[in-house]
Amino acid sequence: MADPARAQRLAKRISSIVASAIAHDIKDPRLAHVTITDARVTNDLHEATLFYTVMGESIDSPPDYAEAAAGLAKATGILRSKVGAGTGVRFTPTLAFVRDSVPDAARHMEELVARARANDLAVAQQAAGAQPAGEADPYRRDDDDEDGPDT
């Protein structure tokens, strides 16, 4: 079993090699908007999982996840050979690509926070013009008790 720190260093190196290869060496147009976000290598250094995100061609266009996954599946062999040449390890790890869900989760959290702020603003607007249901000062004070204590 390898050292976890070594696996982490190898994962970082694999991530940079694959990202560089996607950006400069592979000419597949389906991979034009793919970004490698993270990599994890098992402790035995035999399997590497690479997480990726896909951006749309413009801000308004949705990303094409299926085409990006197909492009990555087709380029896996080339990427693995580049990883083997770039790392110099005895056994080149197999590469598995998984779509990163962190950007989607972050977008969902931002929507929830925006909705909570809107609800807070609506409650604050309702509370601004509200009047108490009972008396203005509902608390009993000692000077109200003129008869004295009940015995």
N, CA and C of each residue as an Amber inpcrd file, in Angstrom:
protein
   453
   0.8460000  -1.1660000   0.0000000   0.0000000   0.0000000   0.0000000
   0.8960000   1.2350000   0.0000000   0.5580000   2.1790000  -0.8340000
   1.3680000   3.3920000  -0.9750000   1.0120000   4.3990000   0.1080000
   1.8570000   5.3630000   0.2390000   1.6650000   6.4480000   1.1790000
   0.5300000   7.3470000   0.6810000  -0.4260000   7.7220000   1.5380000
  -1.5140000   8.6090000   1.0860000  -1.0090000   9.9610000   0.5700000
   0.0810000  10.4420000   1.1270000   0.6340000  11.7060000   0.6380000
   1.1610000  11.5380000  -0.7880000   1.7410000  10.3810000  -1.0750000
   2.2190000  10.1260000  -2.4300000   1.0450000  10.0430000  -3.3970000
  -0.0400000   9.4150000  -2.9790000  -1.2350000   9.3220000  -3.8170000
  -1.7950000  10.7140000  -4.0920000  -1.7580000  11.5640000  -3.0890000
  -2.2620000  12.9250000  -3.2620000  -1.3820000  13.7140000  -4.2260000
  -0.0700000  13.5750000  -4.1150000   0.8480000  14.2550000  -5.0490000
   0.6530000  13.7450000  -6.4740000   0.4700000  12.4360000  -6.6110000
   0.2510000  11.8600000  -7.9260000  -1.0740000  12.3480000  -8.5170000
  -2.0920000  12.4610000  -7.6890000  -3.3860000  12.9580000  -8.1610000
  -3.2620000  14.3830000  -8.6710000  -2.5170000  15.1960000  -7.9530000
  -2.3260000  16.5840000  -8.3880000  -1.5770000  16.6300000  -9.7160000
  -0.5600000  15.7970000  -9.8600000   0.2260000  15.7460000 -11.1030000
  -0.6400000  15.2370000 -12.2550000  -1.4400000  14.2190000 -12.0160000
  -2.3260000  13.6830000 -13.0540000  -3.3320000  14.7490000 -13.4830000
  -3.8640000  15.4770000 -12.5290000  -4.8260000  16.5330000 -12.8350000
  -4.2180000  17.5760000 -13.7610000  -3.0060000  18.0060000 -13.4710000
  -2.3810000  19.0290000 -14.3140000  -2.0260000  18.4750000 -15.6920000
  -1.5800000  17.2250000 -15.7820000  -1.2420000  16.6180000 -17.0740000
  -2.4900000  16.5000000 -17.9520000  -3.5750000  16.0060000 -17.3720000
  -4.8050000  15.8150000 -18.1410000  -5.3890000  17.1660000 -18.5560000
  -5.3830000  18.1470000 -17.6640000  -5.9160000  19.4630000 -18.0140000
  -5.1050000  20.0960000 -19.1410000  -3.7990000  19.9790000 -19.0560000
  -2.9400000  20.5180000 -20.1100000  -3.1620000  19.7930000 -21.4320000
  -3.3080000  18.4850000 -21.3860000  -3.5310000  17.7140000 -22.6100000
  -4.8680000  18.0560000 -23.2480000  -5.8960000  18.2450000 -22.4390000
  -7.2020000  18.6160000 -22.9780000  -7.1350000  20.0000000 -23.6150000
  -6.4260000  20.9060000 -22.9930000  -6.3560000  22.2760000 -23.4990000
  -5.4930000  22.4020000 -24.7500000  -4.4000000  21.6380000 -24.8450000
  -3.4340000  21.8880000 -25.9080000  -3.2770000  20.7570000 -26.9130000
  -3.3860000  19.5190000 -26.4960000  -3.0330000  18.4080000 -27.3740000
  -4.2250000  17.7580000 -28.0690000  -5.3300000  17.6250000 -27.3910000
  -6.4840000  16.9320000 -27.9540000  -7.3410000  17.9390000 -28.7150000
  -7.6310000  17.6180000 -29.9580000  -8.3340000  18.5400000 -30.8410000
  -9.8250000  18.2370000 -30.9650000 -10.3800000  17.5620000 -30.0190000
 -11.8040000  17.2270000 -30.0490000 -12.6190000  18.4590000 -29.6460000
 -13.5120000  18.9620000 -30.5060000 -14.2920000  20.1580000 -30.1560000
 -15.2660000  19.9260000 -28.9980000 -15.5880000  18.6780000 -28.6950000
 -16.4850000  18.3980000 -27.5700000 -15.8210000  18.7030000 -26.2370000
 -14.4840000  18.7620000 -26.2310000 -13.7390000  19.0060000 -24.9910000
 -13.2970000  20.4570000 -24.8570000 -13.8000000  21.3350000 -25.7230000
 -13.3560000  22.7340000 -25.7120000 -13.7100000  23.4480000 -24.4110000
 -14.8020000  23.0820000 -23.7810000 -15.2600000  23.7830000 -22.5810000
 -15.2010000  22.9070000 -21.3380000 -14.3560000  21.8840000 -21.3560000
 -14.2040000  20.9740000 -20.2140000 -13.0650000  21.4730000 -19.3340000
 -13.3160000  21.4910000 -18.0290000 -12.3030000  21.8870000 -17.0530000
 -12.1480000  20.7760000 -16.0240000 -10.9190000  20.3790000 -15.7660000
 -10.6420000  19.3770000 -14.7350000 -10.5800000  20.1090000 -13.3990000
 -11.4320000  19.7090000 -12.4600000 -11.5040000  20.4090000 -11.1750000
 -10.7540000  19.6920000 -10.0560000 -10.7020000  18.3660000 -10.1010000
 -10.0680000  17.6340000  -9.0160000  -9.6900000  16.2440000  -9.5040000
  -8.7720000  15.6230000  -8.8130000  -8.3820000  14.2460000  -9.1140000
  -8.1320000  13.5150000  -7.8050000  -8.4830000  12.2450000  -7.7930000
  -8.2250000  11.3980000  -6.6260000  -7.6370000  10.0860000  -7.1170000
  -6.6340000   9.6260000  -6.4140000  -5.9800000   8.3730000  -6.7570000
  -6.1290000   7.4310000  -5.5690000  -6.4180000   6.1650000  -5.8570000
  -6.5180000   5.1900000  -4.7740000  -5.1450000   5.0020000  -4.1460000
  -5.1210000   4.4930000  -2.9250000  -3.8480000   4.3390000  -2.2050000
  -2.8960000   3.3380000  -2.8690000  -3.4290000   2.4090000  -3.6570000
  -2.5420000   1.4940000  -4.3670000  -2.0560000   2.0760000  -5.6930000
  -2.4600000   3.2750000  -6.0290000  -2.0280000   4.0320000  -7.2160000
  -2.4440000   3.3640000  -8.5330000  -3.4960000   2.5570000  -8.5140000
  -3.9280000   1.8660000  -9.7220000  -5.1250000   2.5190000 -10.4020000
  -5.8770000   3.3340000  -9.7010000  -7.0630000   3.9520000 -10.2920000
  -7.0830000   5.4350000  -9.9500000  -7.3540000   6.2460000 -10.9690000
  -7.4720000   7.6870000 -10.7780000  -8.8620000   8.1220000 -11.2240000
  -9.5180000   8.9020000 -10.3830000 -10.8140000   9.4680000 -10.7140000
 -10.6220000  10.9620000 -10.9090000 -11.0120000  11.4440000 -12.0820000
 -10.8760000  12.8650000 -12.3940000 -12.2630000  13.4830000 -12.4610000
 -12.4400000  14.5900000 -11.7580000 -13.7060000  15.3020000 -11.7360000
 -13.6150000  16.4690000 -12.7070000 -14.6810000  16.6780000 -13.4660000
 -14.6630000  17.7340000 -14.4720000 -15.9780000  18.5110000 -14.4680000
 -15.8990000  19.7290000 -14.9720000 -17.0850000  20.5400000 -15.1990000
 -17.1100000  20.9250000 -16.6650000 -18.2790000  21.2940000 -17.1410000
 -18.4490000  21.7040000 -18.5210000 -19.1680000  23.0400000 -18.5140000
 -18.6030000  23.9960000 -19.2340000 -19.2350000  25.2970000 -19.3810000
 -19.9220000  25.3580000 -20.7440000 -20.9330000  26.1980000 -20.8580000
 -21.5810000  26.3870000 -22.1460000 -20.7350000  27.2900000 -23.0310000
 -21.0800000  27.3570000 -24.3180000 -20.3200000  28.2000000 -25.2370000
 -20.4830000  29.6720000 -24.8960000 -21.6150000  30.0350000 -24.3390000
 -21.8290000  31.4030000 -23.8630000 -22.5090000  31.3230000 -22.5020000
 -22.7510000  32.4580000 -21.9210000 -23.3600000  32.4770000 -20.5940000
 -24.7850000  31.9330000 -20.6400000 -25.4850000  32.2110000 -21.7300000
 -26.8830000  31.8010000 -21.8300000 -27.0740000  30.3680000 -22.3100000
 -26.0680000  29.7920000 -22.9530000 -26.2420000  28.4400000 -23.4830000
 -25.9150000  27.3920000 -22.4190000 -26.7240000  26.3520000 -22.3230000
 -26.4600000  25.3050000 -21.3300000 -25.3060000  24.4150000 -21.7950000
 -24.5610000  23.8540000 -20.8590000 -23.4630000  22.9510000 -21.2440000
 -24.0040000  21.6270000 -21.7700000 -23.2430000  21.0110000 -22.6570000
 -23.6190000  19.7230000 -23.2300000 -22.8170000  18.6280000 -22.5150000
 -23.3940000  18.0930000 -21.4480000 -22.7110000  17.1070000 -20.6290000
 -22.5090000  15.7830000 -21.3560000 -23.4840000  15.3790000 -22.1570000
 -23.3860000  14.0870000 -22.8440000 -22.2500000  14.0950000 -23.8660000
 -22.1290000  15.1650000 -24.6240000 -21.0500000  15.2620000 -25.6140000
 -19.6860000  15.3170000 -24.9320000 -19.5870000  16.0420000 -23.8230000
 -18.3200000  16.1190000 -23.1040000 -17.9320000  14.7520000 -22.5510000
 -18.9020000  14.0150000 -22.0230000 -18.6120000  12.6730000 -21.5000000
 -18.1780000  11.7440000 -22.6240000 -18.8130000  11.8580000 -23.7960000
 -18.4270000  11.0320000 -24.9360000 -17.0220000  11.3890000 -25.4130000
 -16.7030000  12.6820000 -25.4290000 -15.3640000  13.1100000 -25.8300000
 -14.2940000  12.6300000 -24.8640000 -14.5830000  12.6810000 -23.5710000
 -13.6260000  12.1970000 -22.5740000 -13.4560000  10.6830000 -22.6630000
 -14.5500000   9.9760000 -22.9150000 -14.4590000   8.5190000 -23.0470000
 -13.5970000   8.1390000 -24.2480000 -13.7360000   8.8880000 -25.3330000
 -12.9420000   8.5960000 -26.5220000 -11.4690000   8.9340000 -26.3140000
 -11.1780000   9.9820000 -25.5420000  -9.8030000  10.4300000 -25.3500000
  -9.1100000   9.7660000 -24.1630000  -9.7660000   8.8590000 -23.4740000
  -9.1930000   8.2550000 -22.2720000  -7.8690000   7.5450000 -22.5500000
  -7.7700000   6.8210000 -23.6350000  -6.5370000   6.1020000 -23.9510000
  -5.3630000   7.0380000 -24.1880000  -5.5990000   8.0880000 -24.9420000
  -4.5400000   9.0810000 -25.2090000  -4.1380000   9.7720000 -23.9100000
  -5.1280000  10.1370000 -23.1140000  -4.8330000  10.8250000 -21.8470000
  -4.0510000   9.9030000 -20.9090000  -4.4060000   8.6240000 -20.8910000
  -3.6950000   7.6890000 -20.0100000  -2.2430000   7.5340000 -20.4530000
  -2.0010000   7.5060000 -21.7560000  -0.6140000   7.3990000 -22.2170000
   0.1750000   8.6680000 -21.8810000  -0.4670000   9.8260000 -21.9410000
   0.2060000  11.0740000 -21.5580000   0.4910000  11.0940000 -20.0570000
  -0.4340000  10.5710000 -19.2640000  -0.2120000  10.4810000 -17.8150000
   0.9530000   9.5490000 -17.5330000   1.0260000   8.4240000 -18.2320000
   2.1240000   7.4830000 -18.0300000   3.4660000   8.0950000 -18.3820000
   3.5070000   8.8500000 -19.4790000   4.7550000   9.4930000 -19.8820000
   5.1270000  10.6380000 -18.9480000   4.1300000  11.3190000 -18.4080000
   4.3980000  12.4880000 -17.5650000   4.6830000  12.1830000 -16.1140000
   4.2570000  11.0250000 -15.6330000   4.4570000  10.7300000 -14.2110000
   5.6410000   9.8130000 -13.9650000   5.8910000   8.8980000 -14.8550000
   7.0170000   7.9870000 -14.6790000   6.8070000   6.9250000 -13.6230000
   5.5670000   6.6100000 -13.2900000   5.3090000   5.5540000 -12.3120000
   5.3310000   4.1950000 -13.0080000   5.5270000   3.1530000 -12.2540000
   5.6390000   1.8060000 -12.8220000   4.3320000   1.3790000 -13.4900000
   3.2250000   1.6220000 -12.8360000   1.9180000   1.2540000 -13.3730000
   1.1190000   2.5290000 -13.5970000   0.7320000   2.7920000 -14.8280000
  -0.0730000   3.9750000 -15.1250000  -1.5020000   3.7100000 -14.6590000
  -2.0410000   4.5750000 -13.8170000  -3.3910000   4.3200000 -13.2970000
  -4.4570000   4.4210000 -14.3890000  -5.5140000   3.6570000 -14.2160000
  -6.6510000   3.7780000 -15.1220000  -7.3700000   5.0790000 -14.8030000
  -7.9410000   5.7050000 -15.8010000  -8.5980000   6.9940000 -15.6220000
 -10.1040000   6.8230000 -15.7110000 -10.8050000   7.3940000 -14.7590000
 -12.2630000   7.4290000 -14.7740000 -12.6800000   8.8870000 -14.6250000
 -13.6090000   9.3140000 -15.4620000 -14.0600000  10.7090000 -15.4330000
 -15.4530000  10.7760000 -14.8290000 -15.6170000  11.6810000 -13.8450000
 -16.8860000  11.8600000 -13.1540000 -17.2200000  13.3500000 -13.1940000
 -18.4560000  13.6510000 -13.5780000 -18.8670000  15.0510000 -13.6220000
 -18.9430000  15.5990000 -12.2080000 -18.3400000  16.7600000 -12.0060000
 -18.2730000  17.3850000 -10.6910000 -19.6130000  18.0330000 -10.3750000
 -20.1740000  17.7110000  -9.2270000 -21.4790000  18.2510000  -8.8470000
 -21.3710000  19.4910000  -7.9700000 -20.1710000  19.9140000  -7.6340000
 -19.9980000  21.0690000  -6.7470000 -20.5730000  22.3570000  -7.3530000
 -20.3360000  22.6730000  -8.6320000 -20.9320000  23.9040000  -9.1670000
 -22.4580000  23.8870000  -9.1340000 -23.0690000  22.7330000  -9.4100000
 -24.5280000  22.6470000  -9.3520000 -25.0270000  22.8270000  -7.9250000
 -24.3360000  22.2340000  -6.9710000 -24.7250000  22.3830000  -5.5620000
 -24.5450000  23.8270000  -5.1090000 -23.4770000  24.4840000  -5.5520000
 -23.2460000  25.8850000  -5.1840000 -24.3330000  26.7750000  -5.7740000
 -24.7210000  26.5270000  -7.0140000 -25.7880000  27.3000000  -7.6410000
 -27.1050000  27.0990000  -6.8920000 -27.3850000  25.8760000  -6.4940000
 -28.6070000  25.5890000  -5.7410000 -28.5910000  26.3100000  -4.3890000
 -27.4350000  26.3100000  -3.7060000 -27.3270000  27.0020000  -2.4200000
 -27.5270000  28.5110000  -2.5900000 -26.9900000  29.0820000  -3.6680000
 -27.1830000  30.5090000  -3.9250000 -28.6550000  30.8320000  -4.1410000
 -29.3660000  29.9570000  -4.8500000 -30.7980000  30.1590000  -5.0470000
 -31.5530000  30.0830000  -3.7230000 -31.1780000  29.1500000  -2.8590000
 -31.8300000  29.0370000  -1.5570000 -31.5750000  30.2700000  -0.6890000
 -30.3440000  30.7850000  -0.7220000 -30.0190000  31.9820000   0.0560000
 -30.7920000  33.1830000  -0.4800000 -30.9020000  33.3090000  -1.8010000
 -31.6590000  34.4140000  -2.3910000 -33.1350000  34.3340000  -2.0040000
 -33.6820000  33.1130000  -1.9940000 -35.0770000  32.9390000  -1.6060000
 -35.2750000  33.2850000  -0.1200000 -34.3330000  32.8930000   0.7330000
 -34.4320000  33.2030000   2.1620000 -34.3420000  34.7130000   2.3870000
 -33.4610000  35.4020000   1.6460000 -33.3710000  36.8630000   1.7780000
 -34.6580000  37.5390000   1.3440000 -35.2700000  37.0550000   0.2610000
 -36.5370000  37.6290000  -0.1990000 -37.6300000  37.4220000   0.8450000
 -37.6700000  36.2340000   1.4610000 -38.6610000  35.9750000   2.5130000
 -38.4170000  36.8570000   3.7310000 -37.1540000  37.0460000   4.1090000
 -36.8330000  37.9230000   5.2340000 -37.2560000  39.3600000   4.9520000
 -37.0610000  39.8140000   3.7240000 -37.4560000  41.1680000   3.3490000
 -38.9760000  41.3260000   3.4110000 -39.7150000  40.3110000   2.9580000
 -41.1740000  40.3610000   3.0170000 -41.6540000  40.3840000   4.4590000
 -41.0490000  39.6200000   5.3270000 -41.4320000  39.6170000   6.7440000
 -41.1030000  40.9620000   7.3860000 -39.9700000  41.5410000   7.0470000
 -39.5960000  42.8390000   7.6030000 -40.5510000  43.9310000   7.1380000
 -41.0300000  43.8650000   5.8990000 -41.9920000  44.8550000   5.4040000
 -43.3370000  44.7100000   6.1090000 -43.7510000  43.4830000   6.3860000
 -44.9990000  43.2730000   7.1140000 -44.8740000  43.7500000   8.5560000
 -43.7240000  43.5430000   9.1580000 -43.5270000  43.9150000  10.5550000
 -43.3940000  45.4250000  10.7230000 -43.0130000  46.1390000   9.6740000
 -42.7990000  47.5810000   9.7870000 -44.1010000  48.3200000  10.1210000
 -45.2090000  47.9340000   9.5470000 -46.4610000  48.6260000   9.7960000
 -47.3680000  47.9040000  10.7730000 -46.9010000  46.9390000  11.4740000
 -47.7330000  46.1330000  12.3640000 -47.9450000  46.8310000  13.7020000
 -49.1020000  46.5930000  14.2680000 -49.4500000  47.1040000  15.5910000
 -49.5690000  45.9190000  16.5410000 -49.2680000  46.1390000  17.8260000
 -49.4180000  45.0280000  18.7760000 -50.8750000  44.5960000  18.8960000
 -51.1000000  43.3310000  19.1780000 -52.4520000  42.7970000  19.2700000
 -53.1530000  43.2490000  20.5430000 -52.4220000  43.4700000  21.6010000
 -53.0250000  43.8630000  22.8670000 -52.6790000  45.3090000  23.2020000
 -52.4550000  45.5490000  24.4800000 -52.0720000  46.8850000  24.9170000
 -50.6490000  47.2030000  24.4620000 -50.3180000  48.4820000  24.5020000
 -48.9880000  48.8870000  24.0900000 -47.9320000  48.3570000  25.0520000
 -48.2820000  48.3090000  26.3610000 -47.3530000  47.7820000  27.3620000
 -48.0660000  46.6410000  28.0930000 -47.9030000  45.4030000  27.6600000
 -48.6670000  44.2990000  28.2290000 -48.1340000  43.7870000  29.5640000
 -47.0450000  44.3480000  30.0760000 -46.4470000  43.8210000  31.3000000
 -47.0210000  44.5190000  32.5260000 -47.1750000  43.7860000  33.5780000
 -47.7220000  44.2950000  34.8210000 -46.6020000  44.8650000  35.6580000
 -46.8330000  46.0160000  36.2580000 -45.8280000  46.6560000  37.1030000
 -46.3180000  46.7260000  38.5390000 -45.4040000  46.9920000  39.4640000
 -45.7470000  47.0250000  40.8840000 -46.6760000  48.1830000  41.2170000
 -46.5610000  49.3290000  40.5500000 -47.4040000  50.4840000  40.8810000
 -48.8480000  50.2890000  40.4210000 -49.1340000  49.2640000  39.5900000
 -50.5000000  48.9650000  39.1880000 -51.2730000  48.3150000  40.3260000
 -50.5790000  47.7370000  41.2600000 -51.2210000  46.9970000  42.3430000
 -51.5110000  47.9650000  43.5080000 -52.6340000  48.7190000  43.4540000
 -52.9340000  49.7350000  44.4650000 -53.5920000  49.1310000  45.6950000
 -54.2620000  48.0260000  45.5590000 -54.9660000  47.4420000  46.6800000
 -54.0290000  46.7700000  47.6760000 -52.8610000  46.4540000  47.2610000
 -51.9350000  45.7640000  48.1610000 -51.9270000  44.2970000  47.8530000
 -51.0840000  43.5640000  48.5440000 -51.0070000  42.1190000  48.2630000
 -52.2150000  41.3970000  48.7920000 -52.5910000  40.3820000  48.0940000
 -53.7150000  39.5460000  48.5140000 -53.2720000  38.6430000  49.6520000
 -54.0550000  38.6390000  50.7100000 -53.7170000  37.7840000  51.8250000
 -54.7940000  36.8120000  52.1470000
